[in-house]
PDB file of C-alpha atoms in Angstrom:
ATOM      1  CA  UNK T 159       8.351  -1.263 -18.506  1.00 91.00           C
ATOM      2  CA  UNK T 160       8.145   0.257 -14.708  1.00 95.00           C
ATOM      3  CA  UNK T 161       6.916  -0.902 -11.901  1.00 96.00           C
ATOM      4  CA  UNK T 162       7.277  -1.482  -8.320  1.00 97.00           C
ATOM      5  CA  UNK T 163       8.665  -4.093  -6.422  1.00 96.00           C
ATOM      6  CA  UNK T 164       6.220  -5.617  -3.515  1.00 96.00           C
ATOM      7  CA  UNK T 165       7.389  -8.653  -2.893  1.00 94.00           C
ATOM      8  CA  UNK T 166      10.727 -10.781  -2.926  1.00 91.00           C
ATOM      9  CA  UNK T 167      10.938 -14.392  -2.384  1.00 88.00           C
ATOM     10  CA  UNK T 168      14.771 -16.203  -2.210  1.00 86.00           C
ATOM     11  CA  UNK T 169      15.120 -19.053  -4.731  1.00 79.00           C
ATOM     12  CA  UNK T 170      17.720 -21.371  -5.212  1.00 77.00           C
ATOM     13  CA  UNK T 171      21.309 -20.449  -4.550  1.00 74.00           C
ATOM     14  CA  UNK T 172      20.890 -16.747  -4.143  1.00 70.00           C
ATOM     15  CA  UNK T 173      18.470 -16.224  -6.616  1.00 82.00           C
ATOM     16  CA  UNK T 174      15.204 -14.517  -5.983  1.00 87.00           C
ATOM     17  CA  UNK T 175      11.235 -14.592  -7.118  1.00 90.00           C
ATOM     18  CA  UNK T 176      10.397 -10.786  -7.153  1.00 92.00           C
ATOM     19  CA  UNK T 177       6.979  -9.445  -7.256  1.00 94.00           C
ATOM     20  CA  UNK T 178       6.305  -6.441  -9.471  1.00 96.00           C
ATOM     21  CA  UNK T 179       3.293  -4.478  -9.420  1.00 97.00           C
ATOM     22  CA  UNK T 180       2.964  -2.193 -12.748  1.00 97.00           C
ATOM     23  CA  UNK T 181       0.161  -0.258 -14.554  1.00 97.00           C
ATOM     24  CA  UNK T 182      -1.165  -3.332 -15.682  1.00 97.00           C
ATOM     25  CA  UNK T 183      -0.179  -6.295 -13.930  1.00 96.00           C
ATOM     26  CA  UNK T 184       1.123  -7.988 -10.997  1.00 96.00           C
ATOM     27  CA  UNK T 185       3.414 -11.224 -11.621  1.00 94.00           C
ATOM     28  CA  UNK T 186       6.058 -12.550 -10.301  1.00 92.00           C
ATOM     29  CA  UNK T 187       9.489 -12.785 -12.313  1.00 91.00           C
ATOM     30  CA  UNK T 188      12.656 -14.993 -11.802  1.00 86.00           C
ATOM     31  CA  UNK T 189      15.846 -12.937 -11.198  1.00 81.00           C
ATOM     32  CA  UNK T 190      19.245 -14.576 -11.280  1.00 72.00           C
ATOM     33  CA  UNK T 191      21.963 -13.703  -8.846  1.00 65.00           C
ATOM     34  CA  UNK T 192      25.301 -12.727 -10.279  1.00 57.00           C
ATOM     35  CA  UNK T 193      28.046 -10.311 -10.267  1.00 44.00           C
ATOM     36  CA  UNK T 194      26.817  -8.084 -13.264  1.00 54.00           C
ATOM     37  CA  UNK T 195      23.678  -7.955 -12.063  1.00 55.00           C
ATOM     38  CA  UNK T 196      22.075  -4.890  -9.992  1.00 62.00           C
ATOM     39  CA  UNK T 197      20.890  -6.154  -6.433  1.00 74.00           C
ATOM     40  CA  UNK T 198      16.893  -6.432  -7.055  1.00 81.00           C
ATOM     41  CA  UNK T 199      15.915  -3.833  -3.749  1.00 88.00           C
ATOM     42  CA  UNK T 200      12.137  -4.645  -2.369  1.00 92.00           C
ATOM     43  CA  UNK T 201       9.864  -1.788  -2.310  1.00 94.00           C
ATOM     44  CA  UNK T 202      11.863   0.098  -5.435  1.00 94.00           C
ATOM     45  CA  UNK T 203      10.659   0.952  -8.614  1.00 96.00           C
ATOM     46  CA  UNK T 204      12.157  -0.321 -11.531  1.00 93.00           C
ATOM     47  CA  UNK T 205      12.508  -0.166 -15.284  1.00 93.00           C
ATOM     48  CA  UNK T 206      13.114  -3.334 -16.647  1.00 90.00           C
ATOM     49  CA  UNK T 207      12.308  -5.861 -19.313  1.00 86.00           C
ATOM     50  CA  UNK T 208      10.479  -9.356 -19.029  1.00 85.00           C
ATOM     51  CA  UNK T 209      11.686 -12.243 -20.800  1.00 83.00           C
ATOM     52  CA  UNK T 210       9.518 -15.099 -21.889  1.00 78.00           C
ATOM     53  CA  UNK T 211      10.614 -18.271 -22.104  1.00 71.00           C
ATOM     54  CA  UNK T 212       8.359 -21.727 -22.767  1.00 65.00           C
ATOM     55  CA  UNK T 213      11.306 -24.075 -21.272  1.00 61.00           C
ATOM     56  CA  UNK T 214      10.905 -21.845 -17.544  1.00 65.00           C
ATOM     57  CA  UNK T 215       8.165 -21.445 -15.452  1.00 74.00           C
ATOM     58  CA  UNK T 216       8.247 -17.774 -14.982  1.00 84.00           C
ATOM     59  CA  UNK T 217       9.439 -14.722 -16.849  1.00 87.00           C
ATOM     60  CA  UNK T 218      12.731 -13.613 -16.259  1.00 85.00           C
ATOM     61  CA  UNK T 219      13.753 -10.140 -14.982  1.00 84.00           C
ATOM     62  CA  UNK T 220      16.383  -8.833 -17.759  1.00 82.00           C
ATOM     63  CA  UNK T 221      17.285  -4.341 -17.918  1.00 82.00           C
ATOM     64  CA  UNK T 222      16.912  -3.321 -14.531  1.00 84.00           C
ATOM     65  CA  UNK T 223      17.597  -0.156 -13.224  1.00 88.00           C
ATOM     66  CA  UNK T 224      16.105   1.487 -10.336  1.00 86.00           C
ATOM     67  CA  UNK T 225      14.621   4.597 -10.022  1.00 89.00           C
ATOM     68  CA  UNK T 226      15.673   6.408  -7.415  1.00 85.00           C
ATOM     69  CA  UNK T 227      14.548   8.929  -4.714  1.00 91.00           C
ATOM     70  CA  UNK T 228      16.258  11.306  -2.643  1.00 91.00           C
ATOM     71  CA  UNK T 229      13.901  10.167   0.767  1.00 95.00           C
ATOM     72  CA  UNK T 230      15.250   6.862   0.301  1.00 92.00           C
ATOM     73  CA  UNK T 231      18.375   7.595   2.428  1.00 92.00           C
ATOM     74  CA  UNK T 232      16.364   8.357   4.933  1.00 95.00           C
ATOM     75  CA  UNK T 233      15.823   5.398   7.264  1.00 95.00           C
ATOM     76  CA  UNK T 234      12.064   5.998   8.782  1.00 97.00           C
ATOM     77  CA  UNK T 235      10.738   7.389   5.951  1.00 97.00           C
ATOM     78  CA  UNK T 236      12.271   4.309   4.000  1.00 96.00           C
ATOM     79  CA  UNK T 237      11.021   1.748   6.907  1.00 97.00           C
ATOM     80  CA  UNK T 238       7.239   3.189   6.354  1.00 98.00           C
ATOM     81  CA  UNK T 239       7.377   2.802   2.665  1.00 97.00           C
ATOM     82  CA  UNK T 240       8.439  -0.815   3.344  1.00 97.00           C
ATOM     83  CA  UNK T 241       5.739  -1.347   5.657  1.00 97.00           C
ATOM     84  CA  UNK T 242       3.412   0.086   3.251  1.00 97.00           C
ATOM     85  CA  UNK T 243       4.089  -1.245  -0.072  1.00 97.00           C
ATOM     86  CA  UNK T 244       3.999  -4.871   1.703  1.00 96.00           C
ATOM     87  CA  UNK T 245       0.777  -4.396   2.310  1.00 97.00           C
ATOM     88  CA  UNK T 246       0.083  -4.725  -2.028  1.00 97.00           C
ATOM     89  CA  UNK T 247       0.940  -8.075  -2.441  1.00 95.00           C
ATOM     90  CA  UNK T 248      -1.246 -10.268  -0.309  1.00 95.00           C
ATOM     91  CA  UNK T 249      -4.295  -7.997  -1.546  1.00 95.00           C
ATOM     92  CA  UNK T 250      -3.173  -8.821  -4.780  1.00 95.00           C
ATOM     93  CA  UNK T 251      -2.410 -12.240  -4.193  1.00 89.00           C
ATOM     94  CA  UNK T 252      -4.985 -14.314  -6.323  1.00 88.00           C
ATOM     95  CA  UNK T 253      -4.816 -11.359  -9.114  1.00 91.00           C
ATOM     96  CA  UNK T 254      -2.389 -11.161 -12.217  1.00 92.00           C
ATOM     97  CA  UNK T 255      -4.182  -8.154 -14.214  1.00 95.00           C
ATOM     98  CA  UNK T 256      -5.203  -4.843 -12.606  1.00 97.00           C
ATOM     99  CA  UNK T 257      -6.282  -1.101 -12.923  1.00 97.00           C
ATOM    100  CA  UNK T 258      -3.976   1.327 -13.728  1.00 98.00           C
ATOM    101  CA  UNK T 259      -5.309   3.052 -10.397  1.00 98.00           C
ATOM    102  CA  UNK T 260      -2.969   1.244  -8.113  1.00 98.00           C
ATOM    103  CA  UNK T 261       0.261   1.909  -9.887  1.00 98.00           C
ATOM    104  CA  UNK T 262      -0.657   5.609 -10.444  1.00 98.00           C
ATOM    105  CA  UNK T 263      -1.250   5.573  -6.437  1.00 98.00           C
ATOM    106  CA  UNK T 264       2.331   4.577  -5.775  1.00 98.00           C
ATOM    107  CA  UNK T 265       3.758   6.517  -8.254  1.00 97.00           C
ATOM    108  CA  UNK T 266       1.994   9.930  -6.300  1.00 97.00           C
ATOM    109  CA  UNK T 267       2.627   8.400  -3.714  1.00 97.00           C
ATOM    110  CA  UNK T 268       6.824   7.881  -4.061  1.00 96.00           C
ATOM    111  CA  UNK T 269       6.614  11.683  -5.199  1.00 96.00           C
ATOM    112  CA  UNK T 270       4.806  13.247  -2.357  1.00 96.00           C
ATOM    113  CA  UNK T 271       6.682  10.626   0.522  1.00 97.00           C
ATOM    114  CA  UNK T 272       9.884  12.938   1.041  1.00 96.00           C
ATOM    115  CA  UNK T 273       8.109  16.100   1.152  1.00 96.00           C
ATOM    116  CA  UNK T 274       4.923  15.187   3.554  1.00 97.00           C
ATOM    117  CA  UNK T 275       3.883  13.128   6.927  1.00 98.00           C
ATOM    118  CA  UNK T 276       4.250   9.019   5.153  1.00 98.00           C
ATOM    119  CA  UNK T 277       1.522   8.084   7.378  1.00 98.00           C
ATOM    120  CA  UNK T 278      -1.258  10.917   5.924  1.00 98.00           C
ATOM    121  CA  UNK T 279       0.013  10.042   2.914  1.00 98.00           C
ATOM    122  CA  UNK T 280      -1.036   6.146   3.434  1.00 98.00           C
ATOM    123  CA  UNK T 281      -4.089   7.075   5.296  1.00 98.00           C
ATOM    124  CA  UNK T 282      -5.458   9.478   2.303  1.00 98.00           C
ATOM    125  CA  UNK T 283      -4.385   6.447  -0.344  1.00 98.00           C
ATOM    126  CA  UNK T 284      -6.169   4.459   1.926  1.00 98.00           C
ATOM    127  CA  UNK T 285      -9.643   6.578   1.626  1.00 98.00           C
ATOM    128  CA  UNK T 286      -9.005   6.469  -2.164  1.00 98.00           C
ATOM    129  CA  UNK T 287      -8.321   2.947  -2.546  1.00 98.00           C
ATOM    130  CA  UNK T 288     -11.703   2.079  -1.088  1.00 98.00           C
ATOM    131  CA  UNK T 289     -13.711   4.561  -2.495  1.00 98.00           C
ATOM    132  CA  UNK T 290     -11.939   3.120  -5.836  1.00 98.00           C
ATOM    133  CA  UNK T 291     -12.702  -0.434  -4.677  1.00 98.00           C
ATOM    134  CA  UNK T 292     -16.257   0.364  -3.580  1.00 97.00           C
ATOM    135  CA  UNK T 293     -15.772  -0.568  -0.033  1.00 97.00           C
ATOM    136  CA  UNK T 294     -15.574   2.854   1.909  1.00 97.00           C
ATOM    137  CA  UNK T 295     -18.199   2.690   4.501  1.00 96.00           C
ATOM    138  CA  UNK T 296     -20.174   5.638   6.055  1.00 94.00           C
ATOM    139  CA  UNK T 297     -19.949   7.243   9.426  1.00 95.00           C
ATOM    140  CA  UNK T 298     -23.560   6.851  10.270  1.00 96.00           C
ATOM    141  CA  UNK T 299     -24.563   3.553  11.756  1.00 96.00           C
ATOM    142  CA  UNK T 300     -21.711   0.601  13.677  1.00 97.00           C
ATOM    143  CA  UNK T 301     -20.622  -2.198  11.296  1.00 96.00           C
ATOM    144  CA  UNK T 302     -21.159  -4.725  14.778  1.00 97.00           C
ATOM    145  CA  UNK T 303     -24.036  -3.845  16.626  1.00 96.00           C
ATOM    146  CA  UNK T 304     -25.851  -1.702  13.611  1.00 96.00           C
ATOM    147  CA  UNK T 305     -26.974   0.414  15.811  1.00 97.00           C
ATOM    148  CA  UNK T 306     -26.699   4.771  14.944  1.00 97.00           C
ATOM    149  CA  UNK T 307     -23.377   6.117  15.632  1.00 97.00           C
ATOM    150  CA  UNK T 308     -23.308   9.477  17.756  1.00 94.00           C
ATOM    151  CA  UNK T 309     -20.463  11.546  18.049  1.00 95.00           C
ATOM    152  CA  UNK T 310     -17.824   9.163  18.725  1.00 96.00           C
ATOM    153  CA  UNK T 311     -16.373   6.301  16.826  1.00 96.00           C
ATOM    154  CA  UNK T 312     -13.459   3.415  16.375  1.00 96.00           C
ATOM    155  CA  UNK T 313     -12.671   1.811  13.568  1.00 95.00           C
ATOM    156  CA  UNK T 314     -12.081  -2.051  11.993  1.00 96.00           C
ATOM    157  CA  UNK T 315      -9.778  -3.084   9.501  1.00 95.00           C
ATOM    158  CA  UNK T 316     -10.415  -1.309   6.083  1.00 96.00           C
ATOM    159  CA  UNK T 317     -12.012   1.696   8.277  1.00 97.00           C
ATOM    160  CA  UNK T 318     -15.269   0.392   8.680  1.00 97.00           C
ATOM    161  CA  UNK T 319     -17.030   2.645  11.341  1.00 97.00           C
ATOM    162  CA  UNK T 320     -18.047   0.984  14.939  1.00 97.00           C
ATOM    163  CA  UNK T 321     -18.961   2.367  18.018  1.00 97.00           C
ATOM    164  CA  UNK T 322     -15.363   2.402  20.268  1.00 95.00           C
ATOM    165  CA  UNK T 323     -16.659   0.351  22.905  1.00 95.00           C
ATOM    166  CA  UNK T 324     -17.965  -2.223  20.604  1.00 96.00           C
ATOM    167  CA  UNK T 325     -14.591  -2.743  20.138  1.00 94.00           C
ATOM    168  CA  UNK T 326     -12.072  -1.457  23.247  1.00 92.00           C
ATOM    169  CA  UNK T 327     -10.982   1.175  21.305  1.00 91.00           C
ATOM    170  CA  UNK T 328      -9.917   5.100  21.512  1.00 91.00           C
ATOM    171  CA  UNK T 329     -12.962   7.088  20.106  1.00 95.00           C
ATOM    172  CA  UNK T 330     -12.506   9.644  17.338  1.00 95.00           C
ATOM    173  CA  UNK T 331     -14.635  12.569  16.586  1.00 96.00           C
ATOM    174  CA  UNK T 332     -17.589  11.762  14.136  1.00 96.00           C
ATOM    175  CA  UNK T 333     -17.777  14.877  12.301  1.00 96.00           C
ATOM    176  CA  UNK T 334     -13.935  14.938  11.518  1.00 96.00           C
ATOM    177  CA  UNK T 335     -13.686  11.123  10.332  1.00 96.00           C
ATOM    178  CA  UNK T 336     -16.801  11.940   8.330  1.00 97.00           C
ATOM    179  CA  UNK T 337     -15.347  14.829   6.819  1.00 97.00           C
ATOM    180  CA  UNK T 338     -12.689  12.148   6.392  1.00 97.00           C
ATOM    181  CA  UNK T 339     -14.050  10.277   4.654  1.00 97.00           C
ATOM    182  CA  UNK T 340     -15.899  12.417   2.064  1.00 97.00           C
ATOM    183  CA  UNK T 341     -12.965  14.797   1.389  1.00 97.00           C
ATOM    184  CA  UNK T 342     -10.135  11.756   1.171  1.00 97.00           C
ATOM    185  CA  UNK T 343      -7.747  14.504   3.657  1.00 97.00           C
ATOM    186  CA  UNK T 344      -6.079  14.450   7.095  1.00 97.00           C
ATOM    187  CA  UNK T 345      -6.055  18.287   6.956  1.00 94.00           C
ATOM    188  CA  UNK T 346      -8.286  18.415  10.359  1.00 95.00           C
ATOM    189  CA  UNK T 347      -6.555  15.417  12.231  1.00 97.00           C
ATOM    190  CA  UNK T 348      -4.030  15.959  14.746  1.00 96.00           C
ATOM    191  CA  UNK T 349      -1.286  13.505  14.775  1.00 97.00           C
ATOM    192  CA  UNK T 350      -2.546  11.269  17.215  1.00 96.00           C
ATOM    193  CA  UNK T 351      -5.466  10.483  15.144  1.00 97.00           C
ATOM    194  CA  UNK T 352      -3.377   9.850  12.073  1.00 97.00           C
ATOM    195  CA  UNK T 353      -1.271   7.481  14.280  1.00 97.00           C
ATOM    196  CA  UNK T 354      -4.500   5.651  15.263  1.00 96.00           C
ATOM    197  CA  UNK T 355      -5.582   5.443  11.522  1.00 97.00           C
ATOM    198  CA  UNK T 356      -1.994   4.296  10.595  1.00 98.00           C
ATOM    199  CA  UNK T 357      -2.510   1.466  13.095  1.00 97.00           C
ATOM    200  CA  UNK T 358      -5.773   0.375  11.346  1.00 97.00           C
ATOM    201  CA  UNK T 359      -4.731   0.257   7.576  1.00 97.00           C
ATOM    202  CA  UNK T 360      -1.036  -1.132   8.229  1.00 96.00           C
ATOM    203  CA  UNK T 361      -3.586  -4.153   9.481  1.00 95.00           C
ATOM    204  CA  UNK T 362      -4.142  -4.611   5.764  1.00 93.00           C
ATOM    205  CA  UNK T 363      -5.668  -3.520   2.528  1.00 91.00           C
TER     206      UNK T 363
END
């Protein structure tokens, strides 16, 4: 089975409680430290079997291999896919079964990460994750004051639209965050507006 690794937690001695988000599923695992054992590296994805066992509390991680990619020698593209795929687990957090959606996202996603700009990459999955998740709001009135929005806008957490001095912030062309948001593409922001969108999803899923 594959799937990615979006959390680890240390255990006793030097073992660890890993996270593992696959097409299914996200549970944690038990993975014992030891000398013939592969280092379990957060972020990855893996191939790897579970085993059950009534007498332990979790499943144990047994097969592992990771899958590798040739970005992940690269230290700022690696740092953004950490910063990322952290973002999975608390969203996740009360939730063992899921949608094959999200693992399909990070599995594009790990494909396109060495060839394009990480952060239009996040801020696209972004669009699509909310659209999937039915929370994608429009550009037309201010989540705070509910009053129309013009030409100009900021946004909150999970891109809801507000008026930028509702809430201190830079303002943003309507008609490209609307175009935005219907087409899912960065294609007609410039990099600073990318930046600014990074800054609002790494806030959280």
């Amino acid at each position: 089975m594959k799937g990615f690794v979006i959390a680890l937690r240390k255990a006793k001695n030097e073992d660890v409680i890993s996270t593992v988000l696959t097409t299914h599923s996200v549970r944690s695992y038990y993975r014992f430290f030891g000398a013939r054992h592969s280092i379990l590296q957060f972020g990855h994805l893996i191939d790897f079997e579970a085993e059950e066992d009534q007498g332990s509390f979790m499943p144990r991680l047994r097969g592992l291999s990771h899958l590798g990619f040739d970005w992940l020698y690269d230290n700022n593209r690696l740092l953004l896919w950490h910063n990322y795929i952290k973002l999975f687990e608390p969203h996740f957090r009360d939730t063992e079964e899921i949608d094959p959606f999200y693992f399909d996202l990070l599995l594009q996603s790990v494909k396109k990460w060495g060839k394009q700009n990480p952060k239009r990459i996040i801020c696209e999955n972004y669009i699509q994750l909310l659209k999937y998740e039915g929370r994608l709001h429009d550009t037309e009135t201010c989540y705070i004051c509910e009053m129309p929005i013009d030409e100009e806008l900021g946004m909150m957490q999970a891109f809801i639209p507000v008026h930028s001095y509702c809430i201190d912030s830079i303002a943003l062309k309507k008609e490209k965050l609307t175009y935005f948001f219907e087409s899912g593409k960065t294609l007609y922001l410039d990099d600073n507006e990318v930046e600014y969108l990074y800054g609002v999803a790494s806030k959280g899923l």
